[in-house]
CSV table of C-alpha atoms in Angstrom, one decimal:
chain,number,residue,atom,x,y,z
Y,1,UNK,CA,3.3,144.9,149.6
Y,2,UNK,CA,6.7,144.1,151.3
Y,3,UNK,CA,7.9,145.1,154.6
Y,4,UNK,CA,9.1,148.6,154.6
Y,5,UNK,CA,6.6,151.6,155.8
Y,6,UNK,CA,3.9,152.6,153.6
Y,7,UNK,CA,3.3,156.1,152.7
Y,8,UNK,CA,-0.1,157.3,152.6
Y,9,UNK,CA,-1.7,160.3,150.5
Y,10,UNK,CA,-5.2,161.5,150.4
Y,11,UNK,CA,-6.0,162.7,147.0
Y,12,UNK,CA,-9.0,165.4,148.0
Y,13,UNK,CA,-9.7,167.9,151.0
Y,14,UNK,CA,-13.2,168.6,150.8
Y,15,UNK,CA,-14.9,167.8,154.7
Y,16,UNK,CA,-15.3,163.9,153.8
Y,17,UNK,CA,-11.2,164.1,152.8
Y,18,UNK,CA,-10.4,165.9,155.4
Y,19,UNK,CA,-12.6,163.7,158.5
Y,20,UNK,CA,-10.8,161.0,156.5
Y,21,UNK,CA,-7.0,162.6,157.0
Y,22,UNK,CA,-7.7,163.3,160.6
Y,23,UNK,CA,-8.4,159.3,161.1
Y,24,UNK,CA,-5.3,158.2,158.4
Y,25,UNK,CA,-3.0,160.7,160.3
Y,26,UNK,CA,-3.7,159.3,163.4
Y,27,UNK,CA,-3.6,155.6,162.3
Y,28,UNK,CA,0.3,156.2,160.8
Y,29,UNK,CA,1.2,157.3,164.1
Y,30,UNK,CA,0.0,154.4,166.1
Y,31,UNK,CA,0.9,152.2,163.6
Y,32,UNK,CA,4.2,154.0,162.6
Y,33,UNK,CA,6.2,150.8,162.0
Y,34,UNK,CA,3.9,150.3,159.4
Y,35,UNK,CA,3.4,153.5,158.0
Y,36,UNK,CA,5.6,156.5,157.3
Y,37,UNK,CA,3.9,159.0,160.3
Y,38,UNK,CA,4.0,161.7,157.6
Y,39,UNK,CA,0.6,161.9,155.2
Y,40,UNK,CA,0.2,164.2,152.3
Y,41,UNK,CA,-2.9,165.8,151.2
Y,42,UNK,CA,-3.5,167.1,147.9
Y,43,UNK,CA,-5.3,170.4,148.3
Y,44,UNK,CA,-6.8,172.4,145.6
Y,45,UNK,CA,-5.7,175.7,146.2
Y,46,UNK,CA,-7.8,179.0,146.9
Y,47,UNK,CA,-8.0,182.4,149.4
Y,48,UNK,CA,-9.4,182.4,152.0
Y,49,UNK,CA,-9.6,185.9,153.3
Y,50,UNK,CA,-6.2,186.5,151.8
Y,51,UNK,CA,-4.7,183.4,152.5
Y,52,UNK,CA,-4.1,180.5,150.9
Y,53,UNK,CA,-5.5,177.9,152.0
Y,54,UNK,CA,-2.7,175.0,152.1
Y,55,UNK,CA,-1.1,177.5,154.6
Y,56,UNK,CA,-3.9,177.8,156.7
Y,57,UNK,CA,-4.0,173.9,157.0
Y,58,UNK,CA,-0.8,173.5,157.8
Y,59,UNK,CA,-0.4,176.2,160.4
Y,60,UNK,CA,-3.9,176.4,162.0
Y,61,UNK,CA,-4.0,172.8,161.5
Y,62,UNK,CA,-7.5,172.9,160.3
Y,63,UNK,CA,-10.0,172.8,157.4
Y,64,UNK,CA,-11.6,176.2,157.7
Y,65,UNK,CA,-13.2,176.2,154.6
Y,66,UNK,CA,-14.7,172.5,154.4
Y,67,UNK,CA,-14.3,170.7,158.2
Y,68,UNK,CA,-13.9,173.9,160.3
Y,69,UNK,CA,-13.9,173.4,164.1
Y,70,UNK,CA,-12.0,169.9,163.8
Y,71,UNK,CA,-8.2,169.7,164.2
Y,72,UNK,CA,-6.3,167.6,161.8
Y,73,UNK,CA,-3.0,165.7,163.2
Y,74,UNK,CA,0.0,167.6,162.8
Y,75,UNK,CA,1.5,164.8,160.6
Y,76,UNK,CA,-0.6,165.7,158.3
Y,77,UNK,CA,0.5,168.3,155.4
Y,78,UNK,CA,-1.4,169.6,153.1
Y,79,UNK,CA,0.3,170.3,149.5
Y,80,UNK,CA,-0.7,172.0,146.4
Y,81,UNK,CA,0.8,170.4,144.0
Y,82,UNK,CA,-0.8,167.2,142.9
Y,83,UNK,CA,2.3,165.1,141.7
Y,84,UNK,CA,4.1,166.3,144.5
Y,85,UNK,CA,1.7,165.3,146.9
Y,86,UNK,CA,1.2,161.7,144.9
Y,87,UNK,CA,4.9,161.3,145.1
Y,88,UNK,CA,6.5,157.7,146.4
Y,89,UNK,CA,3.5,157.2,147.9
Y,90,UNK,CA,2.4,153.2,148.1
Y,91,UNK,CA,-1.8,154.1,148.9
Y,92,UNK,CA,-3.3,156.9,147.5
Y,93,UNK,CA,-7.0,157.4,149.0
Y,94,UNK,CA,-9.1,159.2,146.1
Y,95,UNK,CA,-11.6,161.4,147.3
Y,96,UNK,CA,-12.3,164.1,145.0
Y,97,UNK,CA,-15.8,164.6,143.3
Y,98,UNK,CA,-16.3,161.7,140.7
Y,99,UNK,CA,-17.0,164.5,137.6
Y,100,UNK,CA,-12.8,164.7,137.9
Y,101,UNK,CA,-11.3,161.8,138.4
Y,102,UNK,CA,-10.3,161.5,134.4
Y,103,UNK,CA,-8.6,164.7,134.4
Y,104,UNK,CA,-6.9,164.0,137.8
Y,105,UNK,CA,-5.9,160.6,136.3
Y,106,UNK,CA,-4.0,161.9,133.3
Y,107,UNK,CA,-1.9,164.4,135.4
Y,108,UNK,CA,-0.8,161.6,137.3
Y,109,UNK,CA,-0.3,158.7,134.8
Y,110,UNK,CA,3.4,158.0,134.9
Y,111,UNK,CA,4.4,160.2,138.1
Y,112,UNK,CA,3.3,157.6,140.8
Y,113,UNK,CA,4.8,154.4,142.2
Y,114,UNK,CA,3.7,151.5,139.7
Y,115,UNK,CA,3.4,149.5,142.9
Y,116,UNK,CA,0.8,152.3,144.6
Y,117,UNK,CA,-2.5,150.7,145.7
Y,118,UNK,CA,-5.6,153.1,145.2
Y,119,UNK,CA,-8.3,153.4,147.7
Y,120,UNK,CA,-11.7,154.9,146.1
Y,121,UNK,CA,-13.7,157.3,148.9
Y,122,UNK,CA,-15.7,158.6,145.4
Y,123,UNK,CA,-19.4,157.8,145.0
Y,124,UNK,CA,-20.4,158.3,141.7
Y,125,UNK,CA,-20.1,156.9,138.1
Y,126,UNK,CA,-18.0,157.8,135.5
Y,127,UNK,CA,-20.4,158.5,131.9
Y,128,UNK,CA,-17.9,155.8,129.9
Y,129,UNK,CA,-18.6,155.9,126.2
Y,130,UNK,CA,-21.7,157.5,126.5
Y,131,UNK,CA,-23.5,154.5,126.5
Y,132,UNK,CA,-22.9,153.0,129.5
Y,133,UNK,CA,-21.3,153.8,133.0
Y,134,UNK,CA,-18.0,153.0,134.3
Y,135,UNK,CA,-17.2,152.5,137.9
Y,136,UNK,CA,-14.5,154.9,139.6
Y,137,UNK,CA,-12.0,152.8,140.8
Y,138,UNK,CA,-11.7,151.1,137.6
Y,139,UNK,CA,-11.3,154.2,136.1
Y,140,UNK,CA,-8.4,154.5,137.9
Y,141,UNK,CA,-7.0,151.0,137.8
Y,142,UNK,CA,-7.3,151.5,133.6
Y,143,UNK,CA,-5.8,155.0,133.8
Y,144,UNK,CA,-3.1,154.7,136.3
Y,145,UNK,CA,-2.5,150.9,135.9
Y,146,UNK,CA,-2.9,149.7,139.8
Y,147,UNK,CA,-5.0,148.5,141.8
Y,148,UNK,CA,-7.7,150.7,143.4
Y,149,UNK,CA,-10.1,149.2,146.1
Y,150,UNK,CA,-13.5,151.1,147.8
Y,151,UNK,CA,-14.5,152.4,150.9
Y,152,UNK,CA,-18.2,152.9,151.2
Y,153,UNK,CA,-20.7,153.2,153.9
Y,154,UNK,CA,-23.0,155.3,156.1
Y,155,UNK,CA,-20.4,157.9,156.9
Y,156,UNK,CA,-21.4,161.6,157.2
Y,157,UNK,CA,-18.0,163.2,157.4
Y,158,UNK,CA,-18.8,165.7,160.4
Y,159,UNK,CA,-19.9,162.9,162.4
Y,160,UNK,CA,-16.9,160.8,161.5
Y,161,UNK,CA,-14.8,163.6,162.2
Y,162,UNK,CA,-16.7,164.3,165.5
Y,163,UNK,CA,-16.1,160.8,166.9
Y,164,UNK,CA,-19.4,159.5,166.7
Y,165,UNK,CA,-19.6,155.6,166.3
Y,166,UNK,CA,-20.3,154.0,162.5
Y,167,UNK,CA,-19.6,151.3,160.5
Y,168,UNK,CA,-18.1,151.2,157.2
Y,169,UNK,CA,-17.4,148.7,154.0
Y,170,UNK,CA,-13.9,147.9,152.1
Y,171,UNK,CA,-14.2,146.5,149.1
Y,172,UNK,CA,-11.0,144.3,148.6
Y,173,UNK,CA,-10.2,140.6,147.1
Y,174,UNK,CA,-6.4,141.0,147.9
Y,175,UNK,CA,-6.3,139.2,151.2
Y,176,UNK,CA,-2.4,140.6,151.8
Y,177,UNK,CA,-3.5,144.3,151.3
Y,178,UNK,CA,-6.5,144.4,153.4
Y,179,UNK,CA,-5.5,144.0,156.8
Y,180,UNK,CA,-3.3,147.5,156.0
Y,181,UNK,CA,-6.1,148.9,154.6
Y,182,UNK,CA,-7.7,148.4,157.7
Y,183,UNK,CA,-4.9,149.7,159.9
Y,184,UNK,CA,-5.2,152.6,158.4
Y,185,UNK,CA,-8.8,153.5,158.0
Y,186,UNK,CA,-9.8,151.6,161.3
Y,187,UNK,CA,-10.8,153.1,164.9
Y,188,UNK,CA,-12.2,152.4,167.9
Y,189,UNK,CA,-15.3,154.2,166.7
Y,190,UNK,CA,-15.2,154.0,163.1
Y,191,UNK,CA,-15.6,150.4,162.3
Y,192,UNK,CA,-14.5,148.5,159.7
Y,193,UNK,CA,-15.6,145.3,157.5
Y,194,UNK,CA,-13.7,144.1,154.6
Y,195,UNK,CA,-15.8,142.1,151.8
Y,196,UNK,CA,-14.5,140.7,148.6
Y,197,UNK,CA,-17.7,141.9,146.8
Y,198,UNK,CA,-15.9,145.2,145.6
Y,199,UNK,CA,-18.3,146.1,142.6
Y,200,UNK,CA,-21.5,145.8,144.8
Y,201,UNK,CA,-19.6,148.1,147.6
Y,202,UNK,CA,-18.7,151.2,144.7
Y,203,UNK,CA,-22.4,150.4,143.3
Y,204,UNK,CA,-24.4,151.2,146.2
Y,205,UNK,CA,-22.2,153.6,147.1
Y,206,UNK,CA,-23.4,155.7,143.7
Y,207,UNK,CA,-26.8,154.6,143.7
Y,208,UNK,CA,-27.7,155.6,147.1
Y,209,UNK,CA,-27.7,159.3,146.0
Y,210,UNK,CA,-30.1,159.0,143.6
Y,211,UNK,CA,-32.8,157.3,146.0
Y,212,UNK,CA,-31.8,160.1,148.7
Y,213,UNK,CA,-32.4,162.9,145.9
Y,214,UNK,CA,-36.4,161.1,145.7
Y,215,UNK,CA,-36.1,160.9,149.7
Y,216,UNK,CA,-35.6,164.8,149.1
Y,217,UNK,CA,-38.5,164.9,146.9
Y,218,UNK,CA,-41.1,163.7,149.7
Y,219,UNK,CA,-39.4,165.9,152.3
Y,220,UNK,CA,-39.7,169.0,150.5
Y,221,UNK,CA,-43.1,168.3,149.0
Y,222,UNK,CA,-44.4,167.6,153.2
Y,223,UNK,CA,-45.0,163.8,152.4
Y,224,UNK,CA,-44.0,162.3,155.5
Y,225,UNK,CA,-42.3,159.0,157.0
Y,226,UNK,CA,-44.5,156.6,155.9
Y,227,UNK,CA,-44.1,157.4,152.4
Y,228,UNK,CA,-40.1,158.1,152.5
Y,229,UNK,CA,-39.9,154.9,154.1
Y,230,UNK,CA,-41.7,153.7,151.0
Y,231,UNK,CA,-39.3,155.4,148.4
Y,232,UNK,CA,-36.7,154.1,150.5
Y,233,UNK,CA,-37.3,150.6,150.1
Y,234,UNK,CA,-38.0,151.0,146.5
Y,235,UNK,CA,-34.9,152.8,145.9
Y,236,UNK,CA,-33.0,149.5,147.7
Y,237,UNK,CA,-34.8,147.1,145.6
Y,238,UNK,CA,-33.6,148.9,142.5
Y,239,UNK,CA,-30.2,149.2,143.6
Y,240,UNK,CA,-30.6,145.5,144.7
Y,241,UNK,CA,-31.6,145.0,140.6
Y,242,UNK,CA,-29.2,147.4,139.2
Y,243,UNK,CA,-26.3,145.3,140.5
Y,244,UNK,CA,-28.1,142.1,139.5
Y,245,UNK,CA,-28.9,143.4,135.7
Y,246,UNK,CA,-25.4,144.8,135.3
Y,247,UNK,CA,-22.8,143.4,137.9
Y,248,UNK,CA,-23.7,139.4,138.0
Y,249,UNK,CA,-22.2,137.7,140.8
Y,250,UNK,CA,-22.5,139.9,143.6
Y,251,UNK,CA,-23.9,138.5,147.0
Y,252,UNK,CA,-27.3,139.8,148.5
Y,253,UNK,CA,-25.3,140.2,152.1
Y,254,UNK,CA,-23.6,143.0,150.6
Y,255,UNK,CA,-26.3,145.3,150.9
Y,256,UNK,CA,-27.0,145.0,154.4
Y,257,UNK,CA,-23.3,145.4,154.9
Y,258,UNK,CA,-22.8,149.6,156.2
Y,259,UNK,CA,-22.2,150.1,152.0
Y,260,UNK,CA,-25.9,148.9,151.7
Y,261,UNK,CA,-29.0,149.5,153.4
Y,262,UNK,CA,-27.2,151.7,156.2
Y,263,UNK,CA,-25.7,154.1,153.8
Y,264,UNK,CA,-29.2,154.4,152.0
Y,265,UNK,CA,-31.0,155.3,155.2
Y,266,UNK,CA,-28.3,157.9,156.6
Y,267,UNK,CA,-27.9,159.5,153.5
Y,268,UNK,CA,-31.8,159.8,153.1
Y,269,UNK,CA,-32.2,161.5,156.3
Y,270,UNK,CA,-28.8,163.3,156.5
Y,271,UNK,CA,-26.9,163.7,153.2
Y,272,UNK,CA,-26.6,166.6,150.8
Y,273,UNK,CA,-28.6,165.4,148.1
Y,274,UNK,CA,-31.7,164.9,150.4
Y,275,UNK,CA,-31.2,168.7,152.0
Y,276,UNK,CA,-30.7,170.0,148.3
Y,277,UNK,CA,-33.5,168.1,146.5
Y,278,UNK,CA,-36.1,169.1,149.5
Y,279,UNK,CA,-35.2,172.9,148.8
Y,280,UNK,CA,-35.4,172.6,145.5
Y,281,UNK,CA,-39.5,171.5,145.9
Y,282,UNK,CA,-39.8,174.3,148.3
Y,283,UNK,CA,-37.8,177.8,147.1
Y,284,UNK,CA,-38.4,176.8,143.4
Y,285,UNK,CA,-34.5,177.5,142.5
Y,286,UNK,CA,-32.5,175.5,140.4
Y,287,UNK,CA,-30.7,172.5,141.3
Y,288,UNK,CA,-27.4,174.6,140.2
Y,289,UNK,CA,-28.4,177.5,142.7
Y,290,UNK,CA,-28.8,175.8,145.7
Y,291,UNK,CA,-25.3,173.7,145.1
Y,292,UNK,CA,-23.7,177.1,145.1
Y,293,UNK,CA,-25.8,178.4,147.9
Y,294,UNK,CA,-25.6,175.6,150.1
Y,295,UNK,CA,-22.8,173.1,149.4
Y,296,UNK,CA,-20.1,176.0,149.8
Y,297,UNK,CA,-18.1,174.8,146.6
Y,298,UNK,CA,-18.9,171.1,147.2
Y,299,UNK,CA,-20.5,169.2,144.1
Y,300,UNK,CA,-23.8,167.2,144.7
Y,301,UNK,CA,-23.7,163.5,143.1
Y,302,UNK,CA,-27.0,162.9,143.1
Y,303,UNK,CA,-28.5,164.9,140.2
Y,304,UNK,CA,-25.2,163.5,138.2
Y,305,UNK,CA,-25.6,160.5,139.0
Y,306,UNK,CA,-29.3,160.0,137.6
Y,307,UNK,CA,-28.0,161.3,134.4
Y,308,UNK,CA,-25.5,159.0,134.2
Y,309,UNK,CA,-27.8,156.1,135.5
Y,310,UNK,CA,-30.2,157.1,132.9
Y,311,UNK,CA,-28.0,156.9,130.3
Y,312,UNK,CA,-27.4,153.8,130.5
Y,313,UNK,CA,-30.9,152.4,131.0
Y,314,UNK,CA,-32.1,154.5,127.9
Y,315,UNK,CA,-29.4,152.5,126.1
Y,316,UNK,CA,-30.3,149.0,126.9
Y,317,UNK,CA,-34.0,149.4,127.1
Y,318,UNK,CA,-34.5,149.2,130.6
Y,319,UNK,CA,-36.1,152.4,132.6
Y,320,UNK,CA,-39.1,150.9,132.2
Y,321,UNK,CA,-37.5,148.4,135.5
Y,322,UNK,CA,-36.0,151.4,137.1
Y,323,UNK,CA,-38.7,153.7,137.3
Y,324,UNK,CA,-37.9,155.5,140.9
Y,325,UNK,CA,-34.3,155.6,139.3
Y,326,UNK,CA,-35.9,157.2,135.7
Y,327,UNK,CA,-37.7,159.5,137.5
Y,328,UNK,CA,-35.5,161.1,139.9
Y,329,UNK,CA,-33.9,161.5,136.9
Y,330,UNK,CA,-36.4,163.6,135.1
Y,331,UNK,CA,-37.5,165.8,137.9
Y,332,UNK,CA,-33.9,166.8,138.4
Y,333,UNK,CA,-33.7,167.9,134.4
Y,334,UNK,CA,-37.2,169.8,134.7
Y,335,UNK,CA,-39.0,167.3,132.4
Y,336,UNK,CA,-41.1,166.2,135.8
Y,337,UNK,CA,-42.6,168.2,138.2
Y,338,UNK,CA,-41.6,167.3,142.2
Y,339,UNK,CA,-45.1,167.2,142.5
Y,340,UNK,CA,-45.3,164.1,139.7
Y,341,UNK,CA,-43.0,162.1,141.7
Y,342,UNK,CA,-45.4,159.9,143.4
Y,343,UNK,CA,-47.2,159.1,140.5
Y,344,UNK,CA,-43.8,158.0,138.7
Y,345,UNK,CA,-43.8,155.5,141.5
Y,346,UNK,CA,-46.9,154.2,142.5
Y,347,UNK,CA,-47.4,151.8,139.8
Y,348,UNK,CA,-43.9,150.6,140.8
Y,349,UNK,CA,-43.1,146.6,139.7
Y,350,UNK,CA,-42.5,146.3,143.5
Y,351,UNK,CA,-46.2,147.0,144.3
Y,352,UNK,CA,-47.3,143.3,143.6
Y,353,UNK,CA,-49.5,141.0,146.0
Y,354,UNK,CA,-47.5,138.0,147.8
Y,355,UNK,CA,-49.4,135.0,148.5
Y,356,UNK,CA,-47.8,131.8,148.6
Y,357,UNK,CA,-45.0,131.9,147.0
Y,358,UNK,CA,-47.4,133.4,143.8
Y,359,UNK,CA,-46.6,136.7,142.8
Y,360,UNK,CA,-49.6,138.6,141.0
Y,361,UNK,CA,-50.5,142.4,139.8
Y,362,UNK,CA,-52.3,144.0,142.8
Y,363,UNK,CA,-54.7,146.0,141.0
Y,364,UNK,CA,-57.6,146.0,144.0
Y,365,UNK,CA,-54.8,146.7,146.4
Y,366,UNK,CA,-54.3,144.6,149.6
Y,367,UNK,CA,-57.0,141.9,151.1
């Protein structure tokens, strides 16, 4: 990476971009001979009563719109233009819903620093050729032609942006770059852990939505612990399979890393996709509504990210082996009532009896 400063830009401003800029704009400035003090953010323009957003940021200081009551550094500047806010930088932190990142990609091919590194914030899956899924960052890496790492983990943006202790996961093999990219994510209360395992990282990252939409499910339907702690553990095992079935060579310690089993638990208590999925069961509106009621122009990954999921099990013959995963899926397209979801997953492969090492079909139930 050399030896002169680095300049950072965040590439999104919704509230997990912005608790993210107010922890990168502080980080340049402690480290500032590492890092140019100065970090752009991209930010999509719109009014806000009149104004324009950008200028409200950079006079006010704050996110009104999607982290109000939390002051950003001064250092950081938030910019309208993409390119221009892409410009000379050396990291780029991408955190933008995953249902853009093509089209972001292509206004930026050829107008960045071919020696930029890419950090991915975006959970999600990219639909590929229809037949399978693509991961994120190496949508990026094929579009932009650098290297992009992850950052994953159980990390609700207000309480990142409050202070509140957590953990979090980097995915990076590139033993030079990742002590930076620890600098500058790293604080005294947001904790970081650098693996190599960088596929298993973006994975769970994606797949945890879908198990929090089914953690939804049992909210809204009045279901209670026992049995969210069921769909829960489920929804790891499957995650625990996906990467097995389709990334080979991933370590099991990955998903107790923050990326794994903590992400899965926070965001099935705390995250959008459980708040949205549990109103859904109960008001009867659409999936559609209550994003634009509730997520105040955010996108939900969940929903998406079943569809995408599904997709790709259709096309190599395996929901049969996913079946919380397939039917997540189908109650979010209205082919399932909420109502149908334990049913989906009561016969589950999981629900076998353990005796000595001897795995057989539990028909009678427990001894």
């Amino acid at each position: 990476m050399g030896r002169t400063k680095k300049k950072v830009c965040i590439v999104g401003s919704g509230n997990w971009g912005s608790a993210i800029a107010k922890i990168v704009g502080a980080n340049t400035v402690k480290f500032n001979t590492k890092f140019e003090e100065r970090v752009t953010m991209y930010v999509y323009e719109e009014m806000i009563n009149g104004k324009k957003l950008t200028e409200i940021i950079n006079e006010q200081h704050e996110n009104v719109k999607y982290l109000p009551g939390h002051k950003l550094p001064e250092n950081v500047v938030a910019v309208p233009d993409l390119i221009e806010a892409a410009k000379d930088a050396d990291f780029l932190i991408f955190v933008i819903p995953h249902q853009f990142i093509r089209t972001l990609c292509a206004t930026l091919l050829g107008k960045i620093k071919p020696t930029a590194v890419g950090l991915s914030l975006i959970k999600g899956f990219d639909q590929g050729d229809g037949k399978s899924i693509e991961l994120i960052s190496k949508i990026i890496e094929n579009l932009l032609k650098i290297q992009c790492y992850v950052l994953m983990g159980a990390n609700l943006a207000n309480e990142v942006a409050e202070g509140k202790f957590c953990e979090t996961t980097i995915g990076c093999k590139d033993k030079r770059t990742a002590p930076l990219l620890r600098d500058m994510i790293q604080t005294e209360n947001f904790r970081v852990v650098v693996v190599e395992d960088a596929d298993a990282v973006e994975v769970c990252g994606a797949l945890k939505n879908i198990v929090a939409c089914g953690a939804g499910f049992v909210d809204g339907l009045g279901l209670g612990d026992n049995t969210k702690a069921a769909v829960i553990r489920l929804g790891l095992m499957e995650m625990v399979k996906f990467v097995d079935t389709f990334y080979g060579g991933s370590k099991l310690s990955t998903f107790f890393e923050s990326c794994g089993v903590a992400d899965l638990i926070t965001t099935c208590y705390g995250g959008r996709n459980r708040r949205v999925c549990e109103q859904f069961v109960t008001s009867g509106k659409t999936i559609k509504q209550l994003e634009d009621e509730l997520l105040a122009g955010q996108k939900l990954q969940g929903p998406a990210t079943a569809d995408e999921v599904h997709t790709m099990l259709v096309n190599r013959g395996a929901t049969d082996k996913f079946p919380l995963f397939t039917a997540v899926h189908r109650i979010c397209i209205a082919e399932l009532k909420p109502a149908e979801f334990i049913d989906q997953i009561r016969s589950h492969p999981e629900h076998v009896m353990r005796l000595d090492g001897v795995i057989e079909d539990d028909d009678e139930g427990a001894a």
